[in-house]
Amino acid sequence: MSVTKINQNFRNFSFLALGLLMPFSAAAISIFMILLIIGTLLDKSSYQKIFYNLKTSLFQSFALFFILHMAGFFWLEVESINWHKSWMIWMIPILAAAVDKHTARKGVYAFMIGMMLAELYVYYNIFSIWEEYLKGRYGDFLLPISHISYNPFLAISIGLLMTTLLAGQYKNIRLIIGIIFLMTMVANMFMTGGRAGQVGFIFIWLAISYYYLRHNASALFGMVISLVFILLIAWNTSPVFKSRALKAVDEIALYQGHVQKSLETNKKNSGTSVGLRLHWNEHSLKLFKESPIYGYGTGSFENTFNNYAENSSELVFKTSNPHSNHMLILVQFGIVGFLIYLNMFYQQIRAANMMPRDYEFRAMAFVLPFFFILISFYDSYIWGHHTQALFAYLTAIFYRSDMNELREEALH
């Protein structure tokens, strides 16, 4: 076997392992992502594919995002911290050239299998402490990864299952298995505590339903009603969903109510999950207004914000990021950087619009950018390790031009 063939097999293995282990291990993500990139760069034939990718507006947008981070060092006034956190986004043009289209398609199923295993792991942990769980015992110790990432992963998995079911791709036993896992994943969504993922799930359910059923009003109405029933059942049966939803409402009310109160009251009421996010975004917006065009530079947020907190006449809590990817970009790169950042999502939507209508991942190619725009109001999901990896992995699969040809090959 030639060295080239060994390298290709190694990349195929790494690509599928990355998808399978993504819901479990941050270390596995880094290891297989780096091995995959190294293997691709060692293959001379891959450079032609990379250069071909970089001729398209979509992949150019990710390269421009990388250039933005490099250029951001020129106006940096504080020590740069965590400037490399978005490195997997920069690698998307290389990741898209790492494997052939058949392996890329298998990558989606590798991820889905990984999520099914992760879901079973969560169910096992919950039922192991069932009585305590019903009394309110809940935490990330029940999940393979943090709830901040786990629930968005679940939402994307539900979206992928919905596309295959509504598009009629599954028949017989595969259809039954698909429906069962869809039901268990929806239930798992509300038995766990990631509120951003739950909001993202509602969006995905409505978006995928509309995509496939927009010409069938009765079926679309049925999907909307089914979502209402899901939420009602979750509200009345899930102690985690109801308590965290009520807590979020209370925290927003507390935050809005304490604005005119004393610093001590401010400290008490801001120290909540939602309250802190509102607090950090409020003061990040003030920083942005002081340098709105180019921001403060690459990796500047933590030091800039904490210096501001120390010198402010108000009580400001320190943080490493504002827990909003949009605000993170605005502070570091200003309006110029924010437009470059939004351009990535715009190019994804534009690419999805040009895909053949029978392309199996077209619906999710539309949903993916809107989903990340939505949940990134709540946390820095293009910056976080797991969700950034998911965004990069699925982008490298969904938007490949040769993926459209798979449908044509199947028809012949």
mmCIF file of C-alpha atoms in Angstrom:
data_model
loop_
_atom_site.group_PDB
_atom_site.id
_atom_site.type_symbol
_atom_site.label_atom_id
_atom_site.label_comp_id
_atom_site.label_asym_id
_atom_site.label_seq_id
_atom_site.Cartn_x
_atom_site.Cartn_y
_atom_site.Cartn_z
ATOM 1 C CA MET A 1 0.000 0.000 0.000
ATOM 2 C CA SER A 2 1.365 3.396 -1.000
ATOM 3 C CA VAL A 3 2.144 6.169 1.461
ATOM 4 C CA THR A 4 -0.595 8.288 -0.147
ATOM 5 C CA LYS A 5 -3.173 5.557 0.388
ATOM 6 C CA ILE A 6 -2.104 5.067 4.020
ATOM 7 C CA ASN A 7 -2.385 8.814 4.563
ATOM 8 C CA GLN A 8 -5.883 8.869 3.038
ATOM 9 C CA ASN A 9 -7.053 5.948 5.179
ATOM 10 C CA PHE A 10 -5.623 7.677 8.236
ATOM 11 C CA ARG A 11 -7.518 10.863 7.372
ATOM 12 C CA ASN A 12 -10.741 8.939 6.798
ATOM 13 C CA PHE A 13 -10.360 7.287 10.198
ATOM 14 C CA SER A 14 -9.554 10.601 11.895
ATOM 15 C CA PHE A 15 -12.531 12.334 10.263
ATOM 16 C CA LEU A 16 -15.015 9.679 11.397
ATOM 17 C CA ALA A 17 -13.431 9.425 14.855
ATOM 18 C CA LEU A 18 -13.762 13.188 15.202
ATOM 19 C CA GLY A 19 -17.478 13.038 14.452
ATOM 20 C CA LEU A 20 -18.064 10.046 16.728
ATOM 21 C CA LEU A 21 -16.157 11.395 19.755
ATOM 22 C CA MET A 22 -17.160 15.045 19.448
ATOM 23 C CA PRO A 23 -20.018 14.728 21.983
ATOM 24 C CA PHE A 24 -17.663 13.207 24.563
ATOM 25 C CA SER A 25 -14.173 14.659 24.667
ATOM 26 C CA ALA A 26 -12.554 18.050 24.120
ATOM 27 C CA ALA A 27 -9.164 16.314 23.981
ATOM 28 C CA ALA A 28 -10.356 13.932 21.256
ATOM 29 C CA ILE A 29 -11.615 16.910 19.234
ATOM 30 C CA SER A 30 -8.210 18.625 19.391
ATOM 31 C CA ILE A 31 -6.218 15.457 18.725
ATOM 32 C CA PHE A 32 -8.185 14.229 15.712
ATOM 33 C CA MET A 33 -8.679 17.719 14.293
ATOM 34 C CA ILE A 34 -4.928 18.390 14.401
ATOM 35 C CA LEU A 35 -4.045 14.931 13.039
ATOM 36 C CA LEU A 36 -6.564 15.434 10.245
ATOM 37 C CA ILE A 37 -5.122 18.818 9.300
ATOM 38 C CA ILE A 38 -1.534 17.551 9.420
ATOM 39 C CA GLY A 39 -2.424 14.530 7.292
ATOM 40 C CA THR A 40 -4.136 16.779 4.753
ATOM 41 C CA LEU A 41 -1.224 19.221 4.526
ATOM 42 C CA LEU A 42 1.226 16.324 4.053
ATOM 43 C CA ASP A 43 -0.687 15.192 0.965
ATOM 44 C CA LYS A 44 0.374 17.305 -2.013
ATOM 45 C CA SER A 45 -2.790 16.448 -3.931
ATOM 46 C CA SER A 46 -4.865 18.103 -1.200
ATOM 47 C CA TYR A 47 -3.484 21.549 -1.990
ATOM 48 C CA GLN A 48 -5.376 21.675 -5.272
ATOM 49 C CA LYS A 49 -8.621 20.970 -3.384
ATOM 50 C CA ILE A 50 -7.813 23.610 -0.770
ATOM 51 C CA PHE A 51 -7.079 26.217 -3.441
ATOM 52 C CA TYR A 52 -10.292 25.241 -5.219
ATOM 53 C CA ASN A 53 -12.230 25.747 -1.989
ATOM 54 C CA LEU A 54 -10.630 29.146 -1.498
ATOM 55 C CA LYS A 55 -11.960 30.279 -4.879
ATOM 56 C CA THR A 56 -15.495 30.233 -3.481
ATOM 57 C CA SER A 57 -16.986 33.108 -1.492
ATOM 58 C CA LEU A 58 -17.970 30.805 1.370
ATOM 59 C CA PHE A 59 -14.509 29.469 2.118
ATOM 60 C CA GLN A 60 -12.973 32.876 1.455
ATOM 61 C CA SER A 61 -15.134 34.208 4.303
ATOM 62 C CA PHE A 62 -13.450 31.832 6.766
ATOM 63 C CA ALA A 63 -10.017 32.785 5.431
ATOM 64 C CA LEU A 64 -10.976 36.441 5.881
ATOM 65 C CA PHE A 65 -12.009 35.697 9.477
ATOM 66 C CA PHE A 66 -8.498 34.320 10.030
ATOM 67 C CA ILE A 67 -6.917 37.395 8.414
ATOM 68 C CA LEU A 68 -9.040 39.574 10.699
ATOM 69 C CA HIS A 69 -7.522 37.857 13.742
ATOM 70 C CA MET A 70 -3.999 38.328 12.388
ATOM 71 C CA ALA A 71 -4.603 41.985 11.485
ATOM 72 C CA GLY A 72 -6.135 42.578 14.924
ATOM 73 C CA PHE A 73 -2.704 42.344 16.524
ATOM 74 C CA PHE A 74 -1.686 45.640 14.876
ATOM 75 C CA TRP A 75 -4.054 47.766 16.990
ATOM 76 C CA LEU A 76 -3.836 45.653 20.135
ATOM 77 C CA GLU A 77 -3.105 47.806 23.208
ATOM 78 C CA VAL A 78 -3.209 45.110 25.937
ATOM 79 C CA GLU A 79 -1.774 41.617 26.277
ATOM 80 C CA SER A 80 -3.602 39.193 23.984
ATOM 81 C CA ILE A 81 -5.309 36.268 25.731
ATOM 82 C CA ASN A 82 -6.972 33.270 24.066
ATOM 83 C CA TRP A 83 -6.547 34.861 20.627
ATOM 84 C CA HIS A 84 -6.372 31.392 19.055
ATOM 85 C CA LYS A 85 -9.714 30.164 20.411
ATOM 86 C CA SER A 86 -11.360 30.294 16.956
ATOM 87 C CA TRP A 87 -8.682 28.195 15.270
ATOM 88 C CA MET A 88 -11.055 25.481 14.044
ATOM 89 C CA ILE A 89 -13.078 28.069 12.102
ATOM 90 C CA TRP A 90 -9.891 29.118 10.335
ATOM 91 C CA MET A 91 -9.250 25.501 9.335
ATOM 92 C CA ILE A 92 -12.585 24.893 7.568
ATOM 93 C CA PRO A 93 -11.161 25.228 4.005
ATOM 94 C CA ILE A 94 -8.556 22.568 4.892
ATOM 95 C CA LEU A 95 -11.069 20.371 6.715
ATOM 96 C CA ALA A 96 -13.326 20.393 3.646
ATOM 97 C CA ALA A 97 -10.448 19.000 1.560
ATOM 98 C CA ALA A 98 -9.376 16.326 4.046
ATOM 99 C CA VAL A 99 -11.593 13.463 2.840
ATOM 100 C CA ASP A 100 -13.663 12.540 -0.199
ATOM 101 C CA LYS A 101 -17.385 13.198 -0.428
ATOM 102 C CA HIS A 102 -18.366 9.656 0.585
ATOM 103 C CA THR A 103 -16.376 9.820 3.819
ATOM 104 C CA ALA A 104 -17.689 13.346 4.430
ATOM 105 C CA ARG A 105 -21.256 12.026 4.239
ATOM 106 C CA LYS A 106 -20.389 9.205 6.625
ATOM 107 C CA GLY A 107 -19.111 11.879 9.006
ATOM 108 C CA VAL A 108 -22.681 13.069 9.586
ATOM 109 C CA TYR A 109 -23.714 9.561 10.585
ATOM 110 C CA ALA A 110 -20.626 9.166 12.766
ATOM 111 C CA PHE A 111 -21.705 12.289 14.642
ATOM 112 C CA MET A 112 -25.268 11.001 14.929
ATOM 113 C CA ILE A 113 -24.086 7.654 16.324
ATOM 114 C CA GLY A 114 -21.915 9.534 18.806
ATOM 115 C CA MET A 115 -24.913 11.605 19.910
ATOM 116 C CA MET A 116 -27.084 8.506 20.276
ATOM 117 C CA LEU A 117 -24.439 6.977 22.539
ATOM 118 C CA ALA A 118 -24.149 10.248 24.478
ATOM 119 C CA GLU A 119 -27.917 10.330 24.906
ATOM 120 C CA LEU A 120 -27.955 6.751 26.246
ATOM 121 C CA TYR A 121 -25.164 7.712 28.650
ATOM 122 C CA VAL A 122 -27.256 10.613 29.970
ATOM 123 C CA TYR A 123 -30.353 8.449 30.371
ATOM 124 C CA TYR A 124 -28.323 5.853 32.264
ATOM 125 C CA ASN A 125 -27.003 8.518 34.657
ATOM 126 C CA ILE A 126 -30.411 10.105 35.207
ATOM 127 C CA PHE A 127 -32.200 6.811 35.881
ATOM 128 C CA SER A 128 -29.369 5.796 38.220
ATOM 129 C CA ILE A 129 -30.402 8.660 40.538
ATOM 130 C CA TRP A 130 -34.036 8.874 39.437
ATOM 131 C CA GLU A 131 -35.593 9.678 42.812
ATOM 132 C CA GLU A 132 -33.001 12.360 43.522
ATOM 133 C CA TYR A 133 -33.401 13.727 40.002
ATOM 134 C CA LEU A 134 -37.154 14.131 40.524
ATOM 135 C CA LYS A 135 -36.379 16.101 43.695
ATOM 136 C CA GLY A 136 -34.231 18.533 41.727
ATOM 137 C CA ARG A 137 -30.735 17.021 41.759
ATOM 138 C CA TYR A 138 -29.182 17.935 38.442
ATOM 139 C CA GLY A 139 -25.793 19.002 37.124
ATOM 140 C CA ASP A 140 -23.197 18.513 34.440
ATOM 141 C CA PHE A 141 -22.049 15.326 36.208
ATOM 142 C CA LEU A 142 -24.954 13.631 34.389
ATOM 143 C CA LEU A 143 -23.710 14.719 30.946
ATOM 144 C CA PRO A 144 -20.681 13.750 28.843
ATOM 145 C CA ILE A 145 -19.952 17.460 28.270
ATOM 146 C CA SER A 146 -21.249 20.740 29.715
ATOM 147 C CA HIS A 147 -24.960 21.489 29.263
ATOM 148 C CA ILE A 148 -23.854 24.657 27.465
ATOM 149 C CA SER A 149 -22.649 22.457 24.578
ATOM 150 C CA TYR A 150 -24.690 19.279 25.067
ATOM 151 C CA ASN A 151 -28.123 20.773 24.359
ATOM 152 C CA PRO A 152 -27.040 22.563 21.132
ATOM 153 C CA PHE A 153 -25.566 19.213 20.033
ATOM 154 C CA LEU A 154 -28.933 17.593 20.785
ATOM 155 C CA ALA A 155 -30.792 20.293 18.843
ATOM 156 C CA ILE A 156 -28.618 19.768 15.748
ATOM 157 C CA SER A 157 -29.067 15.992 16.043
ATOM 158 C CA ILE A 158 -32.836 16.395 16.198
ATOM 159 C CA GLY A 159 -32.671 18.594 13.114
ATOM 160 C CA LEU A 160 -30.681 15.955 11.223
ATOM 161 C CA LEU A 161 -33.151 13.249 12.211
ATOM 162 C CA MET A 162 -36.091 15.417 11.160
ATOM 163 C CA THR A 163 -34.575 16.013 7.718
ATOM 164 C CA THR A 164 -34.168 12.302 7.038
ATOM 165 C CA LEU A 165 -37.671 11.503 8.319
ATOM 166 C CA LEU A 166 -39.546 14.348 6.607
ATOM 167 C CA ALA A 167 -37.619 13.816 3.362
ATOM 168 C CA GLY A 168 -38.715 10.168 3.379
ATOM 169 C CA GLN A 169 -35.172 8.760 3.364
ATOM 170 C CA TYR A 170 -35.909 6.035 5.931
ATOM 171 C CA LYS A 171 -38.099 3.008 5.312
ATOM 172 C CA ASN A 172 -39.215 0.002 7.376
ATOM 173 C CA ILE A 173 -36.981 -0.739 10.389
ATOM 174 C CA ARG A 174 -34.758 2.306 9.810
ATOM 175 C CA LEU A 175 -37.860 4.508 9.889
ATOM 176 C CA ILE A 176 -38.953 3.005 13.218
ATOM 177 C CA ILE A 177 -35.482 3.401 14.723
ATOM 178 C CA GLY A 178 -35.309 7.003 13.467
ATOM 179 C CA ILE A 179 -38.666 7.891 15.038
ATOM 180 C CA ILE A 180 -37.702 6.249 18.350
ATOM 181 C CA PHE A 181 -34.430 8.170 18.570
ATOM 182 C CA LEU A 182 -36.180 11.413 17.582
ATOM 183 C CA MET A 183 -38.620 10.944 20.462
ATOM 184 C CA THR A 184 -35.907 10.050 22.969
ATOM 185 C CA MET A 185 -33.743 13.000 21.913
ATOM 186 C CA VAL A 186 -36.645 15.440 22.234
ATOM 187 C CA ALA A 187 -37.373 14.055 25.719
ATOM 188 C CA ASN A 188 -33.674 14.274 26.590
ATOM 189 C CA MET A 189 -33.652 17.905 25.464
ATOM 190 C CA PHE A 190 -36.022 18.879 28.257
ATOM 191 C CA MET A 191 -34.645 16.502 30.886
ATOM 192 C CA THR A 192 -31.347 18.399 30.692
ATOM 193 C CA GLY A 193 -30.676 22.046 31.413
ATOM 194 C CA GLY A 194 -29.179 23.873 28.440
ATOM 195 C CA ARG A 195 -31.605 26.732 27.834
ATOM 196 C CA ALA A 196 -29.879 28.033 24.704
ATOM 197 C CA GLY A 197 -30.076 24.552 23.199
ATOM 198 C CA GLN A 198 -33.773 24.367 24.064
ATOM 199 C CA VAL A 199 -34.445 27.687 22.338
ATOM 200 C CA GLY A 200 -32.390 26.424 19.399
ATOM 201 C CA PHE A 201 -34.456 23.221 19.317
ATOM 202 C CA ILE A 202 -37.706 25.214 19.045
ATOM 203 C CA PHE A 203 -36.214 27.171 16.154
ATOM 204 C CA ILE A 204 -34.986 24.014 14.391
ATOM 205 C CA TRP A 205 -38.318 22.223 14.828
ATOM 206 C CA LEU A 206 -40.189 25.127 13.245
ATOM 207 C CA ALA A 207 -37.596 25.788 10.518
ATOM 208 C CA ILE A 208 -37.269 22.171 9.353
ATOM 209 C CA SER A 209 -41.041 21.699 9.503
ATOM 210 C CA TYR A 210 -41.571 24.800 7.377
ATOM 211 C CA TYR A 211 -38.863 23.766 4.897
ATOM 212 C CA TYR A 212 -40.456 20.395 4.136
ATOM 213 C CA LEU A 213 -44.141 21.106 4.760
ATOM 214 C CA ARG A 214 -44.629 24.712 3.624
ATOM 215 C CA HIS A 215 -46.852 23.512 0.763
ATOM 216 C CA ASN A 216 -48.905 21.281 3.062
ATOM 217 C CA ALA A 217 -50.699 23.574 5.481
ATOM 218 C CA SER A 218 -52.395 20.837 7.508
ATOM 219 C CA ALA A 219 -49.160 18.891 8.041
ATOM 220 C CA LEU A 220 -47.283 22.083 8.969
ATOM 221 C CA PHE A 221 -50.022 23.007 11.426
ATOM 222 C CA GLY A 222 -49.740 19.512 12.904
ATOM 223 C CA MET A 223 -46.009 19.993 13.497
ATOM 224 C CA VAL A 224 -46.630 23.345 15.218
ATOM 225 C CA ILE A 225 -49.307 21.806 17.446
ATOM 226 C CA SER A 226 -46.994 18.884 18.242
ATOM 227 C CA LEU A 227 -44.332 21.374 19.367
ATOM 228 C CA VAL A 228 -46.868 23.055 21.656
ATOM 229 C CA PHE A 229 -47.712 19.658 23.171
ATOM 230 C CA ILE A 230 -44.002 18.866 23.619
ATOM 231 C CA LEU A 231 -43.489 22.114 25.528
ATOM 232 C CA LEU A 232 -46.597 21.575 27.659
ATOM 233 C CA ILE A 233 -45.561 18.023 28.525
ATOM 234 C CA ALA A 234 -42.019 19.178 29.327
ATOM 235 C CA TRP A 235 -43.354 21.977 31.527
ATOM 236 C CA ASN A 236 -45.540 19.610 33.525
ATOM 237 C CA THR A 237 -43.196 16.621 33.778
ATOM 238 C CA SER A 238 -39.589 17.857 33.732
ATOM 239 C CA PRO A 239 -38.380 19.348 37.033
ATOM 240 C CA VAL A 240 -35.250 20.654 35.336
ATOM 241 C CA PHE A 241 -36.969 22.421 32.434
ATOM 242 C CA LYS A 242 -39.637 24.112 34.534
ATOM 243 C CA SER A 243 -37.306 25.230 37.318
ATOM 244 C CA ARG A 244 -34.656 26.627 34.942
ATOM 245 C CA ALA A 245 -37.259 28.388 32.799
ATOM 246 C CA LEU A 246 -38.816 30.034 35.855
ATOM 247 C CA LYS A 247 -35.368 30.874 37.183
ATOM 248 C CA ALA A 248 -34.460 32.616 33.916
ATOM 249 C CA VAL A 249 -37.633 34.733 34.082
ATOM 250 C CA ASP A 250 -36.932 35.638 37.725
ATOM 251 C CA GLU A 251 -33.318 36.532 36.975
ATOM 252 C CA ILE A 252 -34.309 38.854 34.125
ATOM 253 C CA ALA A 253 -36.890 40.543 36.373
ATOM 254 C CA LEU A 254 -34.340 40.874 39.174
ATOM 255 C CA TYR A 255 -31.760 42.354 36.844
ATOM 256 C CA GLN A 256 -34.188 44.886 35.404
ATOM 257 C CA GLY A 257 -35.446 45.775 38.855
ATOM 258 C CA HIS A 258 -32.098 46.401 40.524
ATOM 259 C CA VAL A 259 -30.732 48.943 38.045
ATOM 260 C CA GLN A 260 -31.558 51.919 40.246
ATOM 261 C CA LYS A 261 -30.716 50.198 43.520
ATOM 262 C CA SER A 262 -27.558 50.215 45.639
ATOM 263 C CA LEU A 263 -24.310 48.509 44.680
ATOM 264 C CA GLU A 264 -24.824 45.811 47.286
ATOM 265 C CA THR A 265 -28.228 44.932 45.853
ATOM 266 C CA ASN A 266 -26.672 45.064 42.397
ATOM 267 C CA LYS A 267 -24.044 42.575 43.470
ATOM 268 C CA LYS A 268 -26.651 40.193 44.892
ATOM 269 C CA ASN A 269 -28.974 40.208 41.878
ATOM 270 C CA SER A 270 -26.347 40.283 39.130
ATOM 271 C CA GLY A 271 -24.697 37.143 40.445
ATOM 272 C CA THR A 272 -27.041 34.803 38.573
ATOM 273 C CA SER A 273 -26.620 32.933 35.298
ATOM 274 C CA VAL A 274 -28.870 35.172 33.203
ATOM 275 C CA GLY A 275 -28.166 38.239 35.334
ATOM 276 C CA LEU A 276 -24.424 37.953 34.782
ATOM 277 C CA ARG A 277 -24.889 37.590 31.024
ATOM 278 C CA LEU A 278 -27.010 40.724 30.930
ATOM 279 C CA HIS A 279 -24.472 42.498 33.150
ATOM 280 C CA TRP A 280 -21.490 41.556 30.961
ATOM 281 C CA ASN A 281 -23.292 42.450 27.752
ATOM 282 C CA GLU A 282 -24.409 45.804 29.153
ATOM 283 C CA HIS A 283 -20.849 46.802 30.021
ATOM 284 C CA SER A 284 -19.378 45.222 26.869
ATOM 285 C CA LEU A 285 -21.676 47.483 24.884
ATOM 286 C CA LYS A 286 -20.204 50.475 26.704
ATOM 287 C CA LEU A 287 -16.696 49.304 25.757
ATOM 288 C CA PHE A 288 -17.754 48.852 22.140
ATOM 289 C CA LYS A 289 -19.116 52.404 21.998
ATOM 290 C CA GLU A 290 -15.705 53.722 23.043
ATOM 291 C CA SER A 291 -13.989 52.005 20.077
ATOM 292 C CA PRO A 292 -16.723 51.153 17.560
ATOM 293 C CA ILE A 293 -14.794 50.909 14.288
ATOM 294 C CA TYR A 294 -11.932 48.428 14.864
ATOM 295 C CA GLY A 295 -12.413 47.461 18.505
ATOM 296 C CA TYR A 296 -9.528 46.657 20.823
ATOM 297 C CA GLY A 297 -7.740 43.945 18.875
ATOM 298 C CA THR A 298 -7.325 40.181 18.748
ATOM 299 C CA GLY A 299 -7.586 38.434 22.114
ATOM 300 C CA SER A 300 -8.113 41.755 23.868
ATOM 301 C CA PHE A 301 -11.457 41.154 25.514
ATOM 302 C CA GLU A 302 -10.443 39.680 28.880
ATOM 303 C CA ASN A 303 -7.762 42.230 29.764
ATOM 304 C CA THR A 304 -9.681 45.175 28.317
ATOM 305 C CA PHE A 305 -12.892 44.279 30.138
ATOM 306 C CA ASN A 306 -11.186 43.510 33.450
ATOM 307 C CA ASN A 307 -9.200 46.757 33.332
ATOM 308 C CA TYR A 308 -12.474 48.540 32.691
ATOM 309 C CA ALA A 309 -14.067 46.703 35.643
ATOM 310 C CA GLU A 310 -11.248 47.742 37.995
ATOM 311 C CA ASN A 311 -11.433 51.398 36.966
ATOM 312 C CA SER A 312 -15.192 51.728 36.711
ATOM 313 C CA SER A 313 -17.160 53.751 39.247
ATOM 314 C CA GLU A 314 -19.838 51.063 38.993
ATOM 315 C CA LEU A 315 -19.677 47.523 40.349
ATOM 316 C CA VAL A 316 -18.571 45.436 37.356
ATOM 317 C CA PHE A 317 -17.857 41.712 37.571
ATOM 318 C CA LYS A 318 -14.781 40.458 35.723
ATOM 319 C CA THR A 319 -15.008 37.832 32.983
ATOM 320 C CA SER A 320 -12.949 36.182 30.245
ATOM 321 C CA ASN A 321 -15.729 36.593 27.654
ATOM 322 C CA PRO A 322 -19.154 38.294 27.562
ATOM 323 C CA HIS A 323 -21.036 35.029 26.989
ATOM 324 C CA SER A 324 -22.277 36.379 23.679
ATOM 325 C CA ASN A 325 -20.269 35.628 20.570
ATOM 326 C CA HIS A 326 -21.691 38.697 18.828
ATOM 327 C CA MET A 327 -20.610 41.011 21.623
ATOM 328 C CA LEU A 328 -17.193 39.329 21.806
ATOM 329 C CA ILE A 329 -16.584 40.159 18.137
ATOM 330 C CA LEU A 330 -17.902 43.712 18.496
ATOM 331 C CA VAL A 331 -15.573 44.502 21.393
ATOM 332 C CA GLN A 332 -12.477 42.928 19.838
ATOM 333 C CA PHE A 333 -12.976 43.955 16.205
ATOM 334 C CA GLY A 334 -15.652 46.662 16.099
ATOM 335 C CA ILE A 335 -18.094 47.151 13.238
ATOM 336 C CA VAL A 336 -15.491 46.186 10.623
ATOM 337 C CA GLY A 337 -14.829 42.827 12.269
ATOM 338 C CA PHE A 338 -18.498 42.239 12.959
ATOM 339 C CA LEU A 339 -19.317 42.596 9.249
ATOM 340 C CA ILE A 340 -16.579 40.074 8.416
ATOM 341 C CA TYR A 341 -18.011 37.773 11.081
ATOM 342 C CA LEU A 342 -21.588 38.097 9.749
ATOM 343 C CA ASN A 343 -20.327 37.502 6.230
ATOM 344 C CA MET A 344 -19.500 33.878 7.160
ATOM 345 C CA PHE A 345 -23.155 33.233 7.999
ATOM 346 C CA TYR A 346 -24.363 35.161 4.965
ATOM 347 C CA GLN A 347 -22.168 33.100 2.649
ATOM 348 C CA GLN A 348 -23.496 29.886 4.194
ATOM 349 C CA ILE A 349 -27.076 30.991 3.556
ATOM 350 C CA ARG A 350 -26.174 32.101 0.034
ATOM 351 C CA ALA A 351 -24.470 28.756 -0.687
ATOM 352 C CA ALA A 352 -27.473 26.839 0.686
ATOM 353 C CA ASN A 353 -29.822 28.814 -1.552
ATOM 354 C CA MET A 354 -27.847 27.725 -4.630
ATOM 355 C CA MET A 355 -27.882 24.013 -3.717
ATOM 356 C CA PRO A 356 -30.123 21.586 -5.650
ATOM 357 C CA ARG A 357 -33.485 21.192 -3.923
ATOM 358 C CA ASP A 358 -33.099 17.425 -3.624
ATOM 359 C CA TYR A 359 -29.717 17.688 -1.870
ATOM 360 C CA GLU A 360 -30.160 15.810 1.406
ATOM 361 C CA PHE A 361 -28.383 18.371 3.608
ATOM 362 C CA ARG A 362 -29.863 21.504 2.010
ATOM 363 C CA ALA A 363 -32.348 22.103 4.843
ATOM 364 C CA MET A 364 -29.661 21.843 7.519
ATOM 365 C CA ALA A 365 -27.341 24.000 5.403
ATOM 366 C CA PHE A 366 -29.977 26.743 5.738
ATOM 367 C CA VAL A 367 -30.598 26.066 9.421
ATOM 368 C CA LEU A 368 -26.981 25.868 10.634
ATOM 369 C CA PRO A 369 -26.030 29.582 10.309
ATOM 370 C CA PHE A 370 -29.355 30.826 11.709
ATOM 371 C CA PHE A 371 -29.085 28.374 14.606
ATOM 372 C CA PHE A 372 -25.617 29.605 15.585
ATOM 373 C CA ILE A 373 -26.618 33.249 15.174
ATOM 374 C CA LEU A 374 -29.527 32.616 17.550
ATOM 375 C CA ILE A 375 -27.725 30.709 20.300
ATOM 376 C CA SER A 376 -24.687 33.007 20.101
ATOM 377 C CA PHE A 377 -26.754 35.740 21.732
ATOM 378 C CA TYR A 378 -26.601 33.575 24.857
ATOM 379 C CA ASP A 379 -22.984 32.371 24.829
ATOM 380 C CA SER A 380 -19.758 32.446 22.805
ATOM 381 C CA TYR A 381 -20.540 29.367 20.742
ATOM 382 C CA ILE A 382 -18.128 30.061 17.861
ATOM 383 C CA TRP A 383 -15.428 30.536 20.508
ATOM 384 C CA GLY A 384 -16.273 27.541 22.719
ATOM 385 C CA HIS A 385 -14.412 24.312 21.966
ATOM 386 C CA HIS A 386 -17.184 21.763 21.417
ATOM 387 C CA THR A 387 -19.686 23.925 19.563
ATOM 388 C CA GLN A 388 -16.970 25.538 17.459
ATOM 389 C CA ALA A 389 -15.849 22.038 16.434
ATOM 390 C CA LEU A 390 -19.422 21.101 15.514
ATOM 391 C CA PHE A 391 -19.836 24.261 13.425
ATOM 392 C CA ALA A 392 -16.547 23.656 11.598
ATOM 393 C CA TYR A 393 -17.199 19.934 11.064
ATOM 394 C CA LEU A 394 -20.710 20.304 9.650
ATOM 395 C CA THR A 395 -19.747 23.326 7.552
ATOM 396 C CA ALA A 396 -16.910 21.324 5.990
ATOM 397 C CA ILE A 397 -19.483 18.659 5.067
ATOM 398 C CA PHE A 398 -22.716 20.430 4.137
ATOM 399 C CA TYR A 399 -21.271 23.070 1.807
ATOM 400 C CA ARG A 400 -18.924 20.933 -0.293
ATOM 401 C CA SER A 401 -19.835 21.399 -3.948
ATOM 402 C CA ASP A 402 -19.263 17.708 -4.704
ATOM 403 C CA MET A 403 -21.738 16.609 -1.992
ATOM 404 C CA ASN A 404 -24.556 17.576 -4.351
ATOM 405 C CA GLU A 405 -23.350 14.927 -6.767
ATOM 406 C CA LEU A 406 -24.069 12.116 -4.312
ATOM 407 C CA ARG A 407 -27.803 12.422 -4.953
ATOM 408 C CA GLU A 408 -27.256 12.180 -8.699
ATOM 409 C CA GLU A 409 -25.055 9.099 -8.270
ATOM 410 C CA ALA A 410 -27.707 7.442 -6.110
ATOM 411 C CA LEU A 411 -30.353 8.075 -8.782
ATOM 412 C CA HIS A 412 -28.204 6.354 -11.392
#
